[in-house]
Short mmCIF file of C-alpha atoms and ligand atoms in Angstrom, two decimals:
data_model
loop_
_atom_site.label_atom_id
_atom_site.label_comp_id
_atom_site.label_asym_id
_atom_site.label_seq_id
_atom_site.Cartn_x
_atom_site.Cartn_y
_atom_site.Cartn_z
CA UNK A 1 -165.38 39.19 56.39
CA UNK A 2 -164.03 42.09 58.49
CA UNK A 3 -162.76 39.91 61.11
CA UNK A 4 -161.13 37.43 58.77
CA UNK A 5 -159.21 41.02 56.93
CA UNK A 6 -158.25 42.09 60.10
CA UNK A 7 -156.49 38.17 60.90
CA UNK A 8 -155.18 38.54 57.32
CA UNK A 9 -153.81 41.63 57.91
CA UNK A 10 -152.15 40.96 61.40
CA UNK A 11 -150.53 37.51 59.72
CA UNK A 12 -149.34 39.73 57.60
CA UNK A 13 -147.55 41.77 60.11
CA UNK A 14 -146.01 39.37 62.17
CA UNK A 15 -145.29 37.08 59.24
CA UNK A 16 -143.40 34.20 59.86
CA UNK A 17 -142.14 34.75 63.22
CA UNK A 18 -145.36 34.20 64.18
CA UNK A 19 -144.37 30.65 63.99
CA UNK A 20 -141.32 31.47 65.46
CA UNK A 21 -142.62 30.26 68.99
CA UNK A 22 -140.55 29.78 72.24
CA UNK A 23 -136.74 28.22 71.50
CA UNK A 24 -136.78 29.17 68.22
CA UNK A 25 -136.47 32.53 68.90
CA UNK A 26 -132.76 33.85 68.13
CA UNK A 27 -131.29 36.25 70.06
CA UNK A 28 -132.95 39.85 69.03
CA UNK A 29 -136.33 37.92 68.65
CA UNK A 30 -135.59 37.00 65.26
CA UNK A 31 -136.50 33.33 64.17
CA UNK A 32 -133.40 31.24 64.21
CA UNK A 33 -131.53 29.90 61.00
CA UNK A 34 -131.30 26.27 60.26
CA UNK A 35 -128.75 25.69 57.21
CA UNK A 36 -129.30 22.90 55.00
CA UNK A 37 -126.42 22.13 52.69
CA UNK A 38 -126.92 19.23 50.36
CA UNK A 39 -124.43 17.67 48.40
CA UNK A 40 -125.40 17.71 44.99
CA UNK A 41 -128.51 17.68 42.75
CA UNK A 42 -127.41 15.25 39.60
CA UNK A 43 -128.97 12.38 41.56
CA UNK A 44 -132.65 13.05 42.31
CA UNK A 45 -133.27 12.41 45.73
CA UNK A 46 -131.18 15.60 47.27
CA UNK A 47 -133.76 17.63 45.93
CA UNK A 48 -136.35 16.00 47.51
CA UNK A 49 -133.96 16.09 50.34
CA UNK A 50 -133.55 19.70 50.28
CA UNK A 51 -137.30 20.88 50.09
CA UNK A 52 -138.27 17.91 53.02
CA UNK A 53 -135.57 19.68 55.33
CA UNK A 54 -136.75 23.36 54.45
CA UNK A 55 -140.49 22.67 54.67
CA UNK A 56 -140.36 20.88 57.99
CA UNK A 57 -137.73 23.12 59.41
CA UNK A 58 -140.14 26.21 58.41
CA UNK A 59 -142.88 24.47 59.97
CA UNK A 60 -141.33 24.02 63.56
CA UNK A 61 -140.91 28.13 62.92
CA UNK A 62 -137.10 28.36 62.06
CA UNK A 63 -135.92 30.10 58.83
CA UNK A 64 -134.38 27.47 56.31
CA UNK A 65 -131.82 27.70 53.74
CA UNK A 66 -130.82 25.00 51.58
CA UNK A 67 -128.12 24.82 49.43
CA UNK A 68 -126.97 22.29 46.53
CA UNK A 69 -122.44 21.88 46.34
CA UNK A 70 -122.70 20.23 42.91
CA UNK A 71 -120.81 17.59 44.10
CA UNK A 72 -117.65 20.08 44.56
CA UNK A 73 -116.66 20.41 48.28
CA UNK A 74 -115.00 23.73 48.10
CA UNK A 75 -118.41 25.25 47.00
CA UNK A 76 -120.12 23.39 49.52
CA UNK A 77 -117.58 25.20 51.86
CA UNK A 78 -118.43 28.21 50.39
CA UNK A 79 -121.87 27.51 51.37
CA UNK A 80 -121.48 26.60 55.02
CA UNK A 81 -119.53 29.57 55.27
CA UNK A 82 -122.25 31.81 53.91
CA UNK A 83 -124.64 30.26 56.41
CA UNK A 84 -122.29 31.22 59.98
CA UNK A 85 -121.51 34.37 58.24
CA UNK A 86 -125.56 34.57 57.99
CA UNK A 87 -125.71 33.68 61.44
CA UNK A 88 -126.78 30.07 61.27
CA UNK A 89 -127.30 27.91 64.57
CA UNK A 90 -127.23 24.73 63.37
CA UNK A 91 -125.89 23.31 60.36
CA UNK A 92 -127.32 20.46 58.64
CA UNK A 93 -124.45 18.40 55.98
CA UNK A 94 -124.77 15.75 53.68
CA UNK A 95 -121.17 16.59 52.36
CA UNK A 96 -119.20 15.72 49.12
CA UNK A 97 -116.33 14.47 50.69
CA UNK A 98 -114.27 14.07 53.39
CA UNK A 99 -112.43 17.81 52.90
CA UNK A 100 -115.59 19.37 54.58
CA UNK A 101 -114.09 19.50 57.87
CA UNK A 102 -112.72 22.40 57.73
CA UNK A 103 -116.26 24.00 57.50
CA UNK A 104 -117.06 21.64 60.36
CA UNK A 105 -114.47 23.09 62.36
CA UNK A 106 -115.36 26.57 61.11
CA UNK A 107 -118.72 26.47 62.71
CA UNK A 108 -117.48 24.43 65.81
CA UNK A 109 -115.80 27.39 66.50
CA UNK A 110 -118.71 29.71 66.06
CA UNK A 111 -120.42 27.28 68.49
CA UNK A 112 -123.35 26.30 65.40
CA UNK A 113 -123.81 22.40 66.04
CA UNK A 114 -123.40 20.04 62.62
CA UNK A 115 -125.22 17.43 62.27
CA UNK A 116 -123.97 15.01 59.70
CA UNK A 117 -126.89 13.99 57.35
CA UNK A 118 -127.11 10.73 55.20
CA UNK A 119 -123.39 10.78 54.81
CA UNK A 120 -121.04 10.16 57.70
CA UNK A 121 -118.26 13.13 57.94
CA UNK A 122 -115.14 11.16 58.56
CA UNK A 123 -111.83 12.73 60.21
CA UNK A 124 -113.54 15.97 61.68
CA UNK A 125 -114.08 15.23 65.94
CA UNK A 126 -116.03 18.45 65.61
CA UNK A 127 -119.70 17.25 65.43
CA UNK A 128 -121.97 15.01 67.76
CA UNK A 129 -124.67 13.59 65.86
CA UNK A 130 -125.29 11.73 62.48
CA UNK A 131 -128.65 10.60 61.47
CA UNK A 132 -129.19 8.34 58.24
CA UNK A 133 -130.82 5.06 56.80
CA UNK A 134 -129.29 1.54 58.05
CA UNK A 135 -126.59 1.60 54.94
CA UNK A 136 -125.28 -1.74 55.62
CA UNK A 137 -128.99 -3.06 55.54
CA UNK A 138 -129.48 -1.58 52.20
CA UNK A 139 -126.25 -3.39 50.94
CA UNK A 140 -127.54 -6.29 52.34
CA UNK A 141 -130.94 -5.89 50.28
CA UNK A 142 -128.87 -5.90 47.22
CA UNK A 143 -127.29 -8.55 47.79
CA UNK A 144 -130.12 -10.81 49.13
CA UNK A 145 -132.19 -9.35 45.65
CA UNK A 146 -129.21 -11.11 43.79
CA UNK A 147 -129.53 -14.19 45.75
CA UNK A 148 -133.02 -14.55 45.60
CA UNK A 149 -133.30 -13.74 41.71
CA UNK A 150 -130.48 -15.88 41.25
CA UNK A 151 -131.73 -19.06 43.38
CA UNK A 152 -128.22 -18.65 44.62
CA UNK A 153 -128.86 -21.25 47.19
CA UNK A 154 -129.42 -23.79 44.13
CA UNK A 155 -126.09 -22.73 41.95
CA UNK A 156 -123.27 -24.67 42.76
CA UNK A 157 -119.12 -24.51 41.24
CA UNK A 158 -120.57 -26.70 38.69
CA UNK A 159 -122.67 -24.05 37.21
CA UNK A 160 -122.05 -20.79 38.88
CA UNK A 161 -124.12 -17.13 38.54
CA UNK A 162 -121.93 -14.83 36.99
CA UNK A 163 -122.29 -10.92 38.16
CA UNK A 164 -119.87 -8.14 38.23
CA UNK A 165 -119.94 -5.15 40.73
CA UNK A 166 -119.94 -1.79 40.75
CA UNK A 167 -119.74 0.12 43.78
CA UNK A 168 -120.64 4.23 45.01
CA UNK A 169 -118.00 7.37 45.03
CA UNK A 170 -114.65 6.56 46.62
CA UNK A 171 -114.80 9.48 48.84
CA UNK A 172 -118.62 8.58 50.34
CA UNK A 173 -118.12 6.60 53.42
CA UNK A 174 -121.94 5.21 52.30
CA UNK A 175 -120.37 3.51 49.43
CA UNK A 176 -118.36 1.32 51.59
CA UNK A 177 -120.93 0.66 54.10
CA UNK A 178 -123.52 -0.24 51.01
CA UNK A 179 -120.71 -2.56 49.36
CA UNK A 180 -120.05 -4.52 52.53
CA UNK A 181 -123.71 -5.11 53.37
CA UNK A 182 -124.32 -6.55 49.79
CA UNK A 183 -120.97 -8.84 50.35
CA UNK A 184 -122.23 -10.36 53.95
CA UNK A 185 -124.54 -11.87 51.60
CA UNK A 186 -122.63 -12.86 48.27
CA UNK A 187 -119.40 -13.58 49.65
CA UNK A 188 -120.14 -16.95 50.95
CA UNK A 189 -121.56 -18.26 47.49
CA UNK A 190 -118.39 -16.45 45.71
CA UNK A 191 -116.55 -18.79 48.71
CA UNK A 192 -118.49 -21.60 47.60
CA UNK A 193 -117.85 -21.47 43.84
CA UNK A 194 -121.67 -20.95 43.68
CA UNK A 195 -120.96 -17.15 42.64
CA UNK A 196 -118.29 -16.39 39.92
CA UNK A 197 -117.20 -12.44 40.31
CA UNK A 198 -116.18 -11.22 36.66
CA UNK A 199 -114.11 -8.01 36.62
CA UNK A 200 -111.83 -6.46 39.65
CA UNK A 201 -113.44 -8.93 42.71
CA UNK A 202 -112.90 -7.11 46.23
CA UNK A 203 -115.00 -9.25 48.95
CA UNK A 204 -114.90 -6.22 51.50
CA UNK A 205 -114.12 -2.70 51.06
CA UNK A 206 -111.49 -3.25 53.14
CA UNK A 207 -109.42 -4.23 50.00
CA UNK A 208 -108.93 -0.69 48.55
CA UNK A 209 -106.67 -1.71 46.02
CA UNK A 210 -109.48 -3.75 44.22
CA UNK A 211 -112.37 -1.79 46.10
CA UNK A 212 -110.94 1.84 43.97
CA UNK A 213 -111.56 0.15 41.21
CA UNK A 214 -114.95 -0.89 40.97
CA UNK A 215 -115.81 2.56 42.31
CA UNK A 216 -117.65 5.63 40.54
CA UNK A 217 -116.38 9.41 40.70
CA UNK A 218 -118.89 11.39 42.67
CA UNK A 219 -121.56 8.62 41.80
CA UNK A 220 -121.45 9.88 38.34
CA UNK A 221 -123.46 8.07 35.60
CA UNK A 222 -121.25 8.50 32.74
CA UNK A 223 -118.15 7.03 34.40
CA UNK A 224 -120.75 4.03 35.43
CA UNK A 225 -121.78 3.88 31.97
CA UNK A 226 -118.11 4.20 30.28
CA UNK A 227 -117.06 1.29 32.47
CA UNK A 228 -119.92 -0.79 32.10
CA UNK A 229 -119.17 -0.43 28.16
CA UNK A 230 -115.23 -1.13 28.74
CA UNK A 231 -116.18 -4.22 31.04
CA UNK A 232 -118.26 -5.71 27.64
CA UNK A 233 -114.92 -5.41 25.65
CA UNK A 234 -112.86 -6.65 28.16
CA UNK A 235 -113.40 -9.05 31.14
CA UNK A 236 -116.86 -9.65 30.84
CA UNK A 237 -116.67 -10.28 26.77
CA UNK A 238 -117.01 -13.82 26.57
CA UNK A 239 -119.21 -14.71 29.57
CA UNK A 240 -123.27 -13.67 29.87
CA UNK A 241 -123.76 -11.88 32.91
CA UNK A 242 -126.68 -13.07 35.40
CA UNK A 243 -126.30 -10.25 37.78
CA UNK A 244 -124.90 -6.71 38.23
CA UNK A 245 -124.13 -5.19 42.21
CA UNK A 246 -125.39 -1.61 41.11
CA UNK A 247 -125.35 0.60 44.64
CA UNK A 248 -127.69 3.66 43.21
CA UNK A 249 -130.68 3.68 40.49
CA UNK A 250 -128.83 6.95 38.30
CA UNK A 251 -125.85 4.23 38.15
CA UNK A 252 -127.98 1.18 37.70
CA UNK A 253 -129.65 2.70 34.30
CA UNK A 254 -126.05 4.03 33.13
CA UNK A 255 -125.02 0.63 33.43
CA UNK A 256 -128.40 -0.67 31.99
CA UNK A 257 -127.75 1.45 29.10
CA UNK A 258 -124.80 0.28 28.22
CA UNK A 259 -125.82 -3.53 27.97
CA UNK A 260 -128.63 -2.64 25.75
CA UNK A 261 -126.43 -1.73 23.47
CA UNK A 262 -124.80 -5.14 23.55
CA UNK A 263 -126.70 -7.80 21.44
CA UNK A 264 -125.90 -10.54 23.87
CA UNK A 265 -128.49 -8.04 26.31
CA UNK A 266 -131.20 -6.70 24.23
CA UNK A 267 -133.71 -9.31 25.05
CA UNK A 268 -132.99 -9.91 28.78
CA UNK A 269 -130.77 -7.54 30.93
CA UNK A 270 -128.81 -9.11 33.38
CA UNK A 271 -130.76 -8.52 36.95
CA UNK A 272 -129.88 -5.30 38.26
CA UNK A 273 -129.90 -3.93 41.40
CA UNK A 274 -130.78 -0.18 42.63
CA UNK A 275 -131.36 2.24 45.46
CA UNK A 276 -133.18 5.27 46.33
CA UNK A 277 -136.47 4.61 44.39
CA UNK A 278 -136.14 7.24 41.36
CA UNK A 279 -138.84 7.40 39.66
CA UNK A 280 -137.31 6.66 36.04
CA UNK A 281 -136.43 3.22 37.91
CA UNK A 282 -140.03 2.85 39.37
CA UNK A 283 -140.93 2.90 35.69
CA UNK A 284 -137.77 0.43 34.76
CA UNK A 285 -139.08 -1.84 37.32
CA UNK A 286 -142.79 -1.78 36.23
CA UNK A 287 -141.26 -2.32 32.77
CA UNK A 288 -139.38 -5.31 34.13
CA UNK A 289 -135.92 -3.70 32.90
CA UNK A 290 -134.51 -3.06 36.50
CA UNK A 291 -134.85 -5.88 39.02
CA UNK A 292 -135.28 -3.79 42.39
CA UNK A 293 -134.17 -0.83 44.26
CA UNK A 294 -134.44 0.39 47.79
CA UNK A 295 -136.46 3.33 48.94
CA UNK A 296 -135.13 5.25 51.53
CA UNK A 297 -138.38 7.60 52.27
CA UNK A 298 -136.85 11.05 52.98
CA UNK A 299 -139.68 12.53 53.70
CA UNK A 300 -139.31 11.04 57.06
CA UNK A 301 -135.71 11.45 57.16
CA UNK A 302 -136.31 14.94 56.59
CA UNK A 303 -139.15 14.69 59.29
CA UNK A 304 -136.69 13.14 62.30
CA UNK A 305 -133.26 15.45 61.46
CA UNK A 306 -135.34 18.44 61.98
CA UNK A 307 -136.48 17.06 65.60
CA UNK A 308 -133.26 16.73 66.49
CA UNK A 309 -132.15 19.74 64.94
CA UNK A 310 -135.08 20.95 67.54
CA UNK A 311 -134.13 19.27 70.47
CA UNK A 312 -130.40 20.03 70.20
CA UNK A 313 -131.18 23.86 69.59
CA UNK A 314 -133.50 23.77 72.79
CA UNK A 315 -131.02 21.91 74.77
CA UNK A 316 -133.30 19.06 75.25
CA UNK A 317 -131.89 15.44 75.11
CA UNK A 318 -133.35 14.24 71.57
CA UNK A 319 -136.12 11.04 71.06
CA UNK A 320 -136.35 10.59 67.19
CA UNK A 321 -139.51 8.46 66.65
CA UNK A 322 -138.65 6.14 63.90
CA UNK A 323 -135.30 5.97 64.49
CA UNK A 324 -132.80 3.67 66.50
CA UNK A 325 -129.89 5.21 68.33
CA UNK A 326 -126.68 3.84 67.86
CA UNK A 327 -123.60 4.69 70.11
CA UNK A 328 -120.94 2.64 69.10
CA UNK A 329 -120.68 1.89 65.20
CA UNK A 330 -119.90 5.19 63.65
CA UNK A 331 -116.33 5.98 63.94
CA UNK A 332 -115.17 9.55 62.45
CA UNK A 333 -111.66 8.07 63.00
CA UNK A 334 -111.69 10.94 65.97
CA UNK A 335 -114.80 10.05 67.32
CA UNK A 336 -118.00 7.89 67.77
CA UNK A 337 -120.77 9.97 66.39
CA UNK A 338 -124.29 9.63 68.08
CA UNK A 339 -126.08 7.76 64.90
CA UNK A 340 -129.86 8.12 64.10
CA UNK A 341 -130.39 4.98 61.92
CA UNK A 342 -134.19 4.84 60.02
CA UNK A 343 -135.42 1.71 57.93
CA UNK A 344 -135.00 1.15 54.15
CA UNK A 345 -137.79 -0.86 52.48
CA UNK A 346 -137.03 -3.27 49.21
CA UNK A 347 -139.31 -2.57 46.48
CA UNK A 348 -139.40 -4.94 43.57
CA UNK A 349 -142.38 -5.25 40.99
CA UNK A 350 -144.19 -7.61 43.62
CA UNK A 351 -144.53 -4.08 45.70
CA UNK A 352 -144.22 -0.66 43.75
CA UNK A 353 -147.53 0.39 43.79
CA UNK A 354 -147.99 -0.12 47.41
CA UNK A 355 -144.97 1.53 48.66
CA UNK A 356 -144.34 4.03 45.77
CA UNK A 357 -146.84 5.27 45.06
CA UNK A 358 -150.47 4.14 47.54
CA UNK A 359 -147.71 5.92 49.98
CA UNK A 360 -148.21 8.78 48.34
CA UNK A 361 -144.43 9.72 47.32
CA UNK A 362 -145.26 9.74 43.21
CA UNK A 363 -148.17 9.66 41.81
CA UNK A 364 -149.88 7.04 39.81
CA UNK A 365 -149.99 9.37 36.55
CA UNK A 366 -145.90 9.89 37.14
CA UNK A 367 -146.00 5.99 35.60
CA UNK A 368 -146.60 5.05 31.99
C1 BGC B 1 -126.76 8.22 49.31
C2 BGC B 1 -127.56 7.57 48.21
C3 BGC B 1 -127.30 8.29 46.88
C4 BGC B 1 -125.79 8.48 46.65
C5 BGC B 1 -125.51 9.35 45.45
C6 BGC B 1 -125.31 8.25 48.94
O1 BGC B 1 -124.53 8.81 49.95
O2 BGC B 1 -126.96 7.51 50.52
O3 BGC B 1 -128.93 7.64 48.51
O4 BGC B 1 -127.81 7.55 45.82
O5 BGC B 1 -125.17 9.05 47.78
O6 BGC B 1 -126.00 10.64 45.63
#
């Protein structure tokens, strides 16, 4: 009992810089200070996001603070700022938009590396390394989910599917990179006549006239949910929709929502696609209501940005296990970021249990 006071009492002491081992060590002896600054918290998974980062971060002994920019970049700024001022090394971003690169350059300056999380950072040439999930494979997911509940390969012009899209925030490079991936898929059976798009029809992002307006305002499910309701009135009125492109799950129950409410809808929903395995769409899905989503586990993206947060603080050339390197894709428009890319996994009704929850991310009583 003594002995275990006396280890109590030295812990105590030395508190958590006893964790603080080798290259974590600031300058001074102090631990050093990882920033976290997520973008927002009205869509579940930054939370998650945020806590992952901080744990694991606190773990390899560095001190950790996360903060949440309610999707409004000049108090994510704010935020990034109060990190150098706090003497941050390393700054980890998933930003609101693109007008965080002034903070980038702020702490370029200060010589605290960025590393861009989830979210590319376009126009700043200020920061090396980007680490996220394959994005175009998730688009690709929804749009193979539409095929396959569809039996796409079976429609022809005769008797086309009829969906309508609805794509991420304008300013998220993700949104693009999510639409395009769904469109390698669709566009040939919208070529084909197979496919009938109802509503503005961009095939690529690329056309931002129609691409802006099938987009959401900071991924907001209200503005999904408003134009779901003005899509019923208008352009999709007289038609019964098979399918809806939804990018995120907050945006694929807004847009849920407002079908219900349409009695063309209340017995079947049009198949709707998701992403980011929430669990109020885990629970849609066992219900049947929401067709799929995809999980992008951030546990372990969590897990691999703070090893490179590691290695690049220790100098050390970076091996993220889990991960594959790309060098050439990711184009700031000043630069070609190193890119980190992990795995997304489809989960449908065929595979909830084992991937949501036997994986231990909810729990089996989070489910009715
Ligand atoms: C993320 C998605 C998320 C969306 C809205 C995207 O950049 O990749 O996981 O649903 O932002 O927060």
């Amino acid at each position: 009992m003594k002995k275990l006071i006396v280890v109590l009492l030295a812990l105590a002491v030395v508190g958590p810089f006893a964790f603080a081992a080798g290259g974590q060590q600031a300058a001074g002896g102090k631990a050093a200070m990882i920033g976290l600054a997520m973008p927002e918290t009205h869509v579940e998974r930054w939370q998650k996001d945020g806590a992952a980062l901080k744990s694991d971060a606190e773990a390899k002994g560095y001190v950790a603070e996360v903060t949440y920019g309610d999707a409004d970049q000049s108090k994510q700024n704010q935020q990034i700022q109060d990190m150098l001022t706090k003497g941050a090394k390393l700054v980890v971003i998933g930003s609101v938009n693109e007008g965080v690169v002034s903070a980038v350059a702020d702490a370029a300056k200060d010589g605290v590396i960025v590393i861009a999380y989830d979210r590319l950072i376009t126009g700043s040439g200020d920061y090396d390394y980007y680490i996220t999930f394959d994005n175009f494979k998730v688009g690709q997911f929804q749009g193979g989910a539409l095929e396959t509940a569809l039996n796409l390969k079976a429609a022809s012009s005769a008797a086309p599917k009829i969906i309508t899209l609805f794509a991420g925030a304008p300013t998220d490079n993700n949104a693009k990179v999510f639409f395009d991936g769904a469109m390698s898929v669709l566009k040939p059976y919208v070529d084909s006549g197979a496919l009938k798009l109802v509503g503005p029809a961009p095939l690529s992002s690329a056309d931002s006239a129609n691409f802006t307006r099938i987009t959401t305002e900071n991924w907001r499910a209200d503005v999904a949910k408003t134009r779901m309701e003005n899509l019923l009135n208008s352009d999709a009125k007289n038609v019964v929709l098979d399918g809806i492109l939804a990018p995120n799950d907050t945006l694929a129950r807004a847009i849920m929502e407002a079908c219900s409410s349409d009695a063309k809808y209340v017995d079947k929903l049009p198949v709707v696609t998701g992403q980011d395995g929430e669990i109020a769409s885990i629970q849609a899905i066992k219900d049947g209501k929401q067709y799929m989503t995809v999980f992008k586990d951030t546990r372990n993206l969590a897990v691999a940005t703070i090893e490179l947060a590691d290695a690049l603080l220790k100098g050390q050339t970076p091996s993220i296990k889990g991960a594959r390197l790309d060098t050439t894709s990711y184009n700031t428009g000043k630069k070609i970021v190193k890119s980190y890319l992990l795995e997304p996994v489809v989960v449908t009704k065929a595979n909830f249990q084992a991937v949501m929850i036997d994986s231990g991310y909810y729990k089996a009583t989070d489910l009715k």
